[in-house]
Structures are given as structure tokens and as C-alpha cells.
Amino acid sequence: MDKASFSIHEGKPIRCKAAISRKPGEALVIEEIYVDPPQPYEVRIKILCTSLCHTDYTFCKLDSGPLARFPRILGHEAVGVVESIGEHVDGFQLNDVVLPVFHPHCEECRDCKSSKSNWCARFADDLLPNTRRYGMTSRFKDSFGKEIYHFLFVSSFSEYTVVDIAHLVKLSSEIPVNKAALLSCGVSTGVGAAWKVADVEEGSTIAVFGLGTVGLAVAEGARLRGAGKIIGVDLNPDKFELGKKFGVTDFINPALCGEKKISEVIKEMTRGGVDYSFECVGLPSLLTEAFNSTRTGSGKTVVLGIDKDLTPTSLGCLDLFRGRHICGSMFGGLKPKLDIPILVDHYLKKELNLDSFITHELKFEEINKAFDLLVQGKSLRCILWMDK
Ligand code: NAD
Ligand code: ZN
């Protein structure tokens, strides 16, 4: 190995800055932390930029149950550069530009080898550990030597992080890193849901409940697939103008539906219901409306939103008998290592609109301002730059 590709920190902890979520619902605190070197099958990466997804906000507020953990380093949309690698790491080298992804892809298990789903049978069921292969072992310590929890196997609100190779995708150097960061979660989830899970076909009608980044990415995926009518449903009226950039053709503000249910309005607009509906908020009541807004006999609903309280869903038995489909999806049904490079290609060919998702860019130190923008519905994705 030549000197230029050798990290001076290799094999040693790195001292750097991270934004720590110390207590539920409280602002993040920027602190000095230590990041341990990577173990076998792991890579330590220097984060270049990161963005915020609604899931970060959900977990920041979570105050009970096994998923509520503090102190924690949140963040799971980012691009980084490989700083050092553990043993048994094939396919990654120092200085590679990489995309960490919360959803695993071991490439070896039965499901990773099958084209039927993206549910990696080896790893995907296990959401609770800190590190993919080492249980609750953490690679982060605060300045008092106390361990800090990881988040979704990524923890990108830190200048350095350690990621398992099952959660890492090598990126083309052609795509700007701020655009690529969007592919770690929100945009891929939405585009993938239209492309892989629903398999939207030309001329079909769709309804998207919630026009945040995930919902708008569903619209974008459906637009790329040639969908005819794309109905956006959102309480924020500004989302219609924004949605047009991603192919939204019609808009419903639930607050203006009067006595009618949203599903009734959609059925009237489409003479019987949409072919596909997508729930991208995480509200059980909205899921019922999304389900009832699809066409009897063939309609399909894809559940993307995550309800903070994980409330069980109840659907009308007769509505199911009438031939409607419903399914959930993690990471839009995409297999990260196979499908992310395809999305990058679509972006480079100027087919996939990533640019319009970036509404704000701030310094990492301004992370709490970025949370405010997301919560107030003023931003889609806010890119936080580590070195600016
Ligand atoms: P976001 O906060 O950017 O967008 C949510 C949108 O929903 C906003 O435009 C808001 O105005 C709208 N909304 C809120 N309440 C509404 C209501 N009652 N009726 C209509 N519209 C309403 O969030 P996001 O980053 O796009 O994420 C959306 C959801 O997807 C979250 O629940 C997130 O946790 C989940 N998610 C799931 C996956 C997955 O793999 N399944 C991946 C990423 C995010
Ligand atoms: Zn697998």
C-alpha cells in the first residue's frame, strides 16, 4: 500500500465531532467523540455530507420501547469516503466514495440471490443491534468514555462512522455527493416503491398520500414509468406546486374535502378508484383511506409511512374480498448494491430528478435548524456539509 492511500488513524480511534441525541425530543448536541477502528467486514468512513429524513425525527422523539435509545448518533442519508477498512473486506478500497444504506444486502442468502424481494434473510429481521455482526458493541464513545448507540447501522450525524459492508454501496465518482446522499433512503424508497413494488405501468392512475420526500419520490418513480394521473394528497397546500416538478397532476387537500372521505373524492376523480395508492405519512387512518381509494378487483396499496406507535391496522374484510392488494415495503423493494447504481445511471442520463429534492444546504453545526425546517414542512431534504 503506498503512503498516499494510508490513513494516519488506521487501527486507532479517531477523535471527531458528532451531533448526539441525548434525551427524547431534545435538540441534538454537538460533542467530541471517539470512533473506534473497523472490525472484520466493517469500513470506517469520513462523512462528506448527510441529510435528514423523517425517520430521524421519529426516533429522536421516541421515548419508550426497545427502539428508544439514548444517547444516540442518528442520521442515515449520507455519502462518505473510505478512511480505513477491517479484515475480510472485499470490493472497497481507501478513498472510495460510498453510500451507506440502512437496509442490508448480504448478496449471499437465499433472498438476496432471488429476485422476489429485497428482504435479506440473513440480516434484515434484526433491527435492534448497534453493529450488524457484533450485537450491542458500539464503535462510538463520548469524551467521558461512555458508549453511544448507533442508528440503523449508519449513524451519519458524525464526522466519522463505522459501517458494515452489507450496508455499503460503492458510488460512481460522476454523481455529485449531495445528490447521491438522497439515494441512501427517502428518494430510493419512493422511486423503488413505484418501480419495484407496485410495478406501475404506462397510463395507470396513482394516488400518493403525503408529499414529503418519500411521497414525491413515489410520484417521480411513477412519472418515469409513464403513469397517466398522479394524485397527490397533502394537508400542506404548497405541496401541489412542488409536486408538479415530480409529475403530480392533481391535488387533494384533506382539510377541504368537507363531509366526503378522501377515498370517495379519489373514486369520483378516477371513475372507480386508482390502480395504485401509496401511504407515505405513517398514519393508520390515512392507510385505510389509501386502501379504499384503489380500484375494486385489482387495486394495490403500498405502505411506506412508519407509524411511530406501530399501531395495528384494521381493514374491511369485504374490501379485501373484493380483490384489493396491500403490501408494505422497506427501502422501496430495492436491493441496494444492485439497484442504487441503476438509479445513479438514471440521474446521470438526466431522467431522474434528484435536484429538486434539495431545498436547503447548511453546515453540519446547523443540524437543529435543519430539523426545524423538516418538522415545519419547509424543507424536503436539507443537505448538511461536514467541511463547510
Ligand atoms: P416528511 O415529513 O418530509 O413528509 C410527510 C408529508 O406528509 C408532509 O408533506 C406532510 O404535510 C404530509 N402529511 C402529514 N399529515 C398528513 C395527513 N394527515 N394527510 C395528508 N398529508 C399529511 O416525511 P418523509 O421523509 O417523506 O417520510 C414519510 C414517511 O415515510 C415517514 O413515516 C418515514 O418514517 C417513512 N419512511 C419509510 C421508509 C421505508 O423504507 N418504508 C423509508 C424512509 C421513510
Ligand atoms: Zn442477504
Short mmCIF file of C-alpha atoms in Angstrom, two decimals, residues 19-310:
data_model
loop_
_atom_site.label_atom_id
_atom_site.label_comp_id
_atom_site.label_asym_id
_atom_site.label_seq_id
_atom_site.Cartn_x
_atom_site.Cartn_y
_atom_site.Cartn_z
CA ALA A 19 -24.40 15.50 16.86
CA ILE A 20 -25.73 13.44 19.75
CA SER A 21 -29.36 12.81 20.58
CA ARG A 22 -29.13 12.72 24.40
CA LYS A 23 -32.79 12.82 25.51
CA PRO A 24 -36.12 12.19 23.71
CA GLY A 25 -37.43 15.26 21.92
CA GLU A 26 -34.45 17.48 22.85
CA ALA A 27 -32.20 19.34 20.42
CA LEU A 28 -29.07 17.45 19.31
CA VAL A 29 -25.79 18.41 20.98
CA ILE A 30 -22.54 18.68 19.01
CA GLU A 31 -19.82 16.96 21.04
CA GLU A 32 -16.34 15.49 20.63
CA ILE A 33 -16.49 11.71 20.37
CA TYR A 34 -14.18 8.77 19.66
CA VAL A 35 -14.82 6.44 16.76
CA ASP A 36 -13.16 3.02 17.03
CA PRO A 37 -11.40 1.37 14.08
CA PRO A 38 -13.44 -1.01 11.91
CA GLN A 39 -13.60 -4.72 12.77
CA PRO A 40 -13.75 -7.56 10.19
CA TYR A 41 -16.38 -6.84 7.47
CA GLU A 42 -16.55 -3.19 8.51
CA VAL A 43 -15.32 0.07 7.00
CA ARG A 44 -14.70 3.39 8.75
CA ILE A 45 -15.83 6.28 6.62
CA LYS A 46 -15.39 10.03 6.71
CA ILE A 47 -18.80 11.57 6.09
CA LEU A 48 -18.80 14.26 3.39
CA CYS A 49 -22.44 15.29 3.67
CA THR A 50 -25.61 13.99 5.27
CA SER A 51 -29.33 14.81 5.03
CA LEU A 52 -32.31 14.41 7.35
CA CYS A 53 -35.21 12.01 6.85
CA HIS A 54 -38.46 11.99 8.82
CA THR A 55 -37.36 8.69 10.40
CA ASP A 56 -34.52 10.54 12.19
CA TYR A 57 -37.11 12.87 13.69
CA THR A 58 -39.37 9.95 14.68
CA PHE A 59 -36.51 8.23 16.55
CA CYS A 60 -35.30 11.46 18.09
CA LYS A 61 -38.72 11.80 19.80
CA LEU A 62 -39.23 8.12 20.67
CA ASP A 63 -39.48 7.87 24.46
CA SER A 64 -40.42 4.24 25.13
CA GLY A 65 -39.99 0.69 23.85
CA PRO A 66 -36.89 -1.24 22.76
CA LEU A 67 -36.18 1.11 19.84
CA ALA A 68 -35.92 4.19 22.07
CA ARG A 69 -32.21 4.52 22.92
CA PHE A 70 -30.16 7.41 24.20
CA PRO A 71 -27.51 8.76 23.84
CA ARG A 72 -27.51 8.01 20.15
CA ILE A 73 -25.99 9.20 16.87
CA LEU A 74 -28.85 9.44 14.37
CA GLY A 75 -28.61 10.04 10.61
CA HIS A 76 -28.90 7.55 7.77
CA GLU A 77 -28.75 9.50 4.49
CA ALA A 78 -25.16 10.35 3.62
CA VAL A 79 -22.13 9.99 1.38
CA GLY A 80 -18.65 9.31 2.73
CA VAL A 81 -15.12 8.36 1.79
CA VAL A 82 -13.47 5.15 2.99
CA GLU A 83 -10.87 6.06 5.64
CA SER A 84 -9.86 2.57 6.79
CA ILE A 85 -11.02 -1.00 6.28
CA GLY A 86 -11.29 -4.05 8.54
CA GLU A 87 -10.29 -7.61 7.64
CA HIS A 88 -12.27 -9.61 5.05
CA VAL A 89 -13.47 -6.51 3.26
CA ASP A 90 -13.64 -7.15 -0.47
CA GLY A 91 -14.77 -4.62 -3.04
CA PHE A 92 -13.90 -1.46 -1.10
CA GLN A 93 -10.63 0.46 -1.00
CA LEU A 94 -9.32 3.51 0.82
CA ASN A 95 -10.70 6.75 -0.62
CA ASP A 96 -13.63 5.06 -2.38
CA VAL A 97 -16.74 7.25 -2.34
CA VAL A 98 -19.51 5.23 -0.70
CA LEU A 99 -23.20 5.35 0.16
CA PRO A 100 -24.26 3.82 3.49
CA VAL A 101 -27.75 2.27 3.38
CA PHE A 102 -29.88 1.29 6.41
CA HIS A 103 -31.26 -1.77 4.62
CA PRO A 104 -28.84 -4.74 4.39
CA HIS A 105 -27.79 -6.65 1.29
CA CYS A 106 -25.51 -9.58 2.12
CA GLU A 107 -25.62 -10.84 -1.51
CA GLU A 108 -25.27 -14.44 -0.32
CA CYS A 109 -28.51 -15.53 1.36
CA ARG A 110 -31.41 -17.16 -0.46
CA ASP A 111 -33.44 -13.95 -0.62
CA CYS A 112 -30.55 -11.74 -1.70
CA LYS A 113 -29.98 -14.20 -4.57
CA SER A 114 -33.67 -14.30 -5.53
CA SER A 115 -35.36 -11.52 -7.47
CA LYS A 116 -38.58 -11.89 -5.46
CA SER A 117 -37.79 -9.47 -2.63
CA ASN A 118 -35.16 -7.26 -1.07
CA TRP A 119 -35.57 -8.82 2.37
CA CYS A 120 -32.05 -10.08 3.15
CA ALA A 121 -32.90 -13.22 5.16
CA ARG A 122 -29.55 -13.19 6.89
CA PHE A 123 -29.69 -9.69 8.35
CA ALA A 124 -32.88 -7.73 7.67
CA ASP A 125 -35.00 -9.14 10.52
CA ASP A 126 -32.58 -7.88 13.13
CA LEU A 127 -33.09 -4.14 13.62
CA LEU A 128 -32.00 -3.91 17.23
CA PRO A 129 -28.19 -4.31 17.40
CA ASN A 130 -25.70 -1.45 17.16
CA THR A 131 -23.38 -3.17 14.72
CA ARG A 132 -24.51 -5.72 12.13
CA ARG A 133 -22.31 -8.64 13.22
CA TYR A 134 -21.31 -7.68 16.77
CA GLY A 135 -24.60 -7.20 18.65
CA MET A 136 -24.65 -4.30 21.08
CA THR A 137 -20.95 -3.50 20.65
CA SER A 138 -20.63 0.19 19.81
CA ARG A 139 -17.85 1.88 17.86
CA PHE A 140 -18.69 5.27 19.45
CA LYS A 141 -17.70 6.70 22.85
CA ASP A 142 -18.27 10.17 24.25
CA SER A 143 -15.49 12.21 25.87
CA PHE A 144 -16.24 10.55 29.25
CA GLY A 145 -15.68 7.09 27.74
CA LYS A 146 -19.41 6.22 27.79
CA GLU A 147 -20.74 4.25 24.82
CA ILE A 148 -23.13 5.90 22.37
CA TYR A 149 -25.80 3.94 20.47
CA HIS A 150 -25.69 3.53 16.70
CA PHE A 151 -28.75 4.17 14.50
CA LEU A 152 -29.93 1.94 11.64
CA PHE A 153 -26.34 0.70 11.07
CA VAL A 154 -25.35 4.09 9.62
CA SER A 155 -25.16 6.96 12.22
CA SER A 156 -24.17 9.66 9.77
CA PHE A 157 -24.56 12.69 12.08
CA SER A 158 -20.87 12.31 12.84
CA GLU A 159 -17.69 13.28 11.00
CA TYR A 160 -16.67 9.60 11.05
CA THR A 161 -18.72 6.43 11.37
CA VAL A 162 -18.25 2.67 11.07
CA VAL A 163 -20.48 0.74 8.64
CA ASP A 164 -20.76 -2.97 7.83
CA ILE A 165 -20.08 -3.88 4.18
CA ALA A 166 -23.61 -5.36 3.96
CA HIS A 167 -24.81 -1.73 4.32
CA LEU A 168 -22.40 -0.07 1.92
CA VAL A 169 -22.62 0.71 -1.81
CA LYS A 170 -19.71 1.96 -3.93
CA LEU A 171 -20.62 5.10 -5.88
CA SER A 172 -19.66 6.38 -9.32
CA SER A 173 -17.47 9.48 -8.99
CA GLU A 174 -19.66 11.20 -11.62
CA ILE A 175 -22.64 11.92 -9.38
CA PRO A 176 -22.36 14.98 -7.07
CA VAL A 177 -22.23 13.73 -3.49
CA ASN A 178 -25.15 15.86 -2.25
CA LYS A 179 -27.42 14.34 -4.93
CA ALA A 180 -26.16 10.83 -4.17
CA ALA A 181 -26.87 11.20 -0.42
CA LEU A 182 -30.62 11.30 -1.24
CA LEU A 183 -30.35 7.74 -2.51
CA SER A 184 -29.48 6.38 0.96
CA CYS A 185 -33.13 6.34 1.98
CA GLY A 186 -36.03 8.68 1.12
CA VAL A 187 -35.76 9.08 -2.64
CA SER A 188 -34.78 5.45 -3.29
CA THR A 189 -37.65 4.28 -1.08
CA GLY A 190 -40.23 6.26 -3.04
CA VAL A 191 -38.89 5.65 -6.55
CA GLY A 192 -38.36 1.96 -5.75
CA ALA A 193 -41.91 1.60 -4.42
CA ALA A 194 -43.34 2.77 -7.76
CA TRP A 195 -40.84 0.82 -9.82
CA LYS A 196 -40.23 -2.46 -7.97
CA VAL A 197 -43.09 -2.91 -5.52
CA ALA A 198 -46.10 -1.58 -7.44
CA ASP A 199 -44.50 -2.03 -10.88
CA VAL A 200 -46.55 0.93 -12.13
CA GLU A 201 -47.32 0.66 -15.84
CA GLU A 202 -47.84 3.26 -18.54
CA GLY A 203 -51.14 5.13 -18.38
CA SER A 204 -52.06 3.89 -14.88
CA THR A 205 -53.57 6.12 -12.19
CA ILE A 206 -51.97 6.57 -8.80
CA ALA A 207 -52.64 8.37 -5.50
CA VAL A 208 -49.84 9.39 -3.16
CA PHE A 209 -50.79 10.16 0.45
CA GLY A 210 -48.20 12.57 1.90
CA LEU A 211 -45.97 14.63 -0.39
CA GLY A 212 -42.78 14.69 1.66
CA THR A 213 -39.61 13.39 0.05
CA VAL A 214 -40.82 9.78 0.12
CA GLY A 215 -44.20 10.62 -1.46
CA LEU A 216 -42.74 12.95 -4.07
CA ALA A 217 -40.20 10.27 -4.96
CA VAL A 218 -43.11 7.85 -5.50
CA ALA A 219 -44.61 10.43 -7.88
CA GLU A 220 -41.24 10.79 -9.62
CA GLY A 221 -40.93 6.99 -9.97
CA ALA A 222 -44.49 6.78 -11.35
CA ARG A 223 -43.78 9.67 -13.76
CA LEU A 224 -40.70 7.78 -15.04
CA ARG A 225 -42.92 4.75 -15.55
CA GLY A 226 -45.37 6.79 -17.65
CA ALA A 227 -48.29 6.93 -15.19
CA GLY A 228 -51.24 8.96 -16.52
CA LYS A 229 -52.81 10.60 -13.48
CA ILE A 230 -50.79 11.17 -10.32
CA ILE A 231 -52.97 12.48 -7.47
CA GLY A 232 -51.13 13.98 -4.51
CA VAL A 233 -52.85 14.18 -1.09
CA ASP A 234 -51.37 16.54 1.50
CA LEU A 235 -52.55 18.94 4.20
CA ASN A 236 -49.95 21.48 3.08
CA PRO A 237 -51.38 23.31 0.01
CA ASP A 238 -47.89 24.39 -1.11
CA LYS A 239 -47.15 20.76 -1.97
CA PHE A 240 -49.14 20.89 -5.23
CA GLU A 241 -46.81 23.38 -6.94
CA LEU A 242 -43.79 21.49 -5.63
CA GLY A 243 -45.34 18.18 -6.64
CA LYS A 244 -45.68 19.28 -10.26
CA LYS A 245 -41.86 19.11 -10.54
CA PHE A 246 -42.18 15.38 -9.82
CA GLY A 247 -45.14 14.64 -12.06
CA VAL A 248 -48.09 15.29 -9.70
CA THR A 249 -51.05 16.14 -11.95
CA ASP A 250 -53.89 16.54 -9.42
CA PHE A 251 -54.10 17.51 -5.76
CA ILE A 252 -56.39 16.90 -2.80
CA ASN A 253 -56.19 18.82 0.45
CA PRO A 254 -58.00 16.59 3.01
CA ALA A 255 -58.94 19.67 5.03
CA LEU A 256 -61.10 20.85 2.10
CA CYS A 257 -62.96 17.57 1.47
CA GLY A 258 -65.91 18.58 3.69
CA GLU A 259 -68.18 15.64 4.53
CA LYS A 260 -66.58 13.39 1.93
CA LYS A 261 -63.83 10.92 2.67
CA ILE A 262 -60.60 11.29 0.66
CA SER A 263 -61.20 7.86 -0.86
CA GLU A 264 -64.65 8.98 -2.10
CA VAL A 265 -63.15 12.06 -3.75
CA ILE A 266 -60.48 9.91 -5.43
CA LYS A 267 -63.06 7.40 -6.66
CA GLU A 268 -65.07 10.22 -8.24
CA MET A 269 -61.96 11.69 -9.89
CA THR A 270 -60.93 8.34 -11.36
CA ARG A 271 -64.32 6.74 -12.04
CA GLY A 272 -63.89 3.88 -9.58
CA GLY A 273 -60.52 4.24 -7.92
CA VAL A 274 -56.81 4.42 -8.69
CA ASP A 275 -54.72 1.47 -9.82
CA TYR A 276 -52.10 2.12 -7.13
CA SER A 277 -52.06 4.06 -3.87
CA PHE A 278 -49.11 4.76 -1.57
CA GLU A 279 -49.27 5.74 2.11
CA CYS A 280 -46.22 7.95 2.79
CA VAL A 281 -47.12 9.59 6.13
CA GLY A 282 -47.40 6.81 8.72
CA LEU A 283 -51.00 7.35 9.93
CA PRO A 284 -53.34 4.33 10.33
CA SER A 285 -56.40 6.44 9.37
CA LEU A 286 -54.71 7.55 6.15
CA LEU A 287 -53.75 3.97 5.34
CA THR A 288 -57.42 2.99 5.44
CA GLU A 289 -58.22 5.86 3.05
CA ALA A 290 -55.34 4.86 0.75
CA PHE A 291 -56.62 1.28 0.71
CA ASN A 292 -60.21 2.28 -0.01
CA SER A 293 -59.18 4.63 -2.80
CA THR A 294 -57.95 1.84 -5.08
CA ARG A 295 -59.94 0.10 -7.75
CA THR A 296 -62.09 -2.86 -6.68
CA GLY A 297 -60.80 -6.14 -8.07
CA SER A 298 -57.25 -5.08 -8.86
CA GLY A 299 -56.09 -2.05 -6.85
CA LYS A 300 -52.82 -2.23 -4.97
CA THR A 301 -51.75 -0.21 -1.91
CA VAL A 302 -48.12 0.12 -0.88
CA VAL A 303 -47.41 1.08 2.74
CA LEU A 304 -44.30 3.22 3.18
CA GLY A 305 -45.06 5.50 6.14
CA ILE A 306 -43.96 4.30 9.56
CA ASP A 307 -46.42 4.87 12.42
CA LYS A 308 -44.43 5.97 15.48
CA ASP A 309 -46.67 3.87 17.79
CA LEU A 310 -46.67 0.84 15.44
#
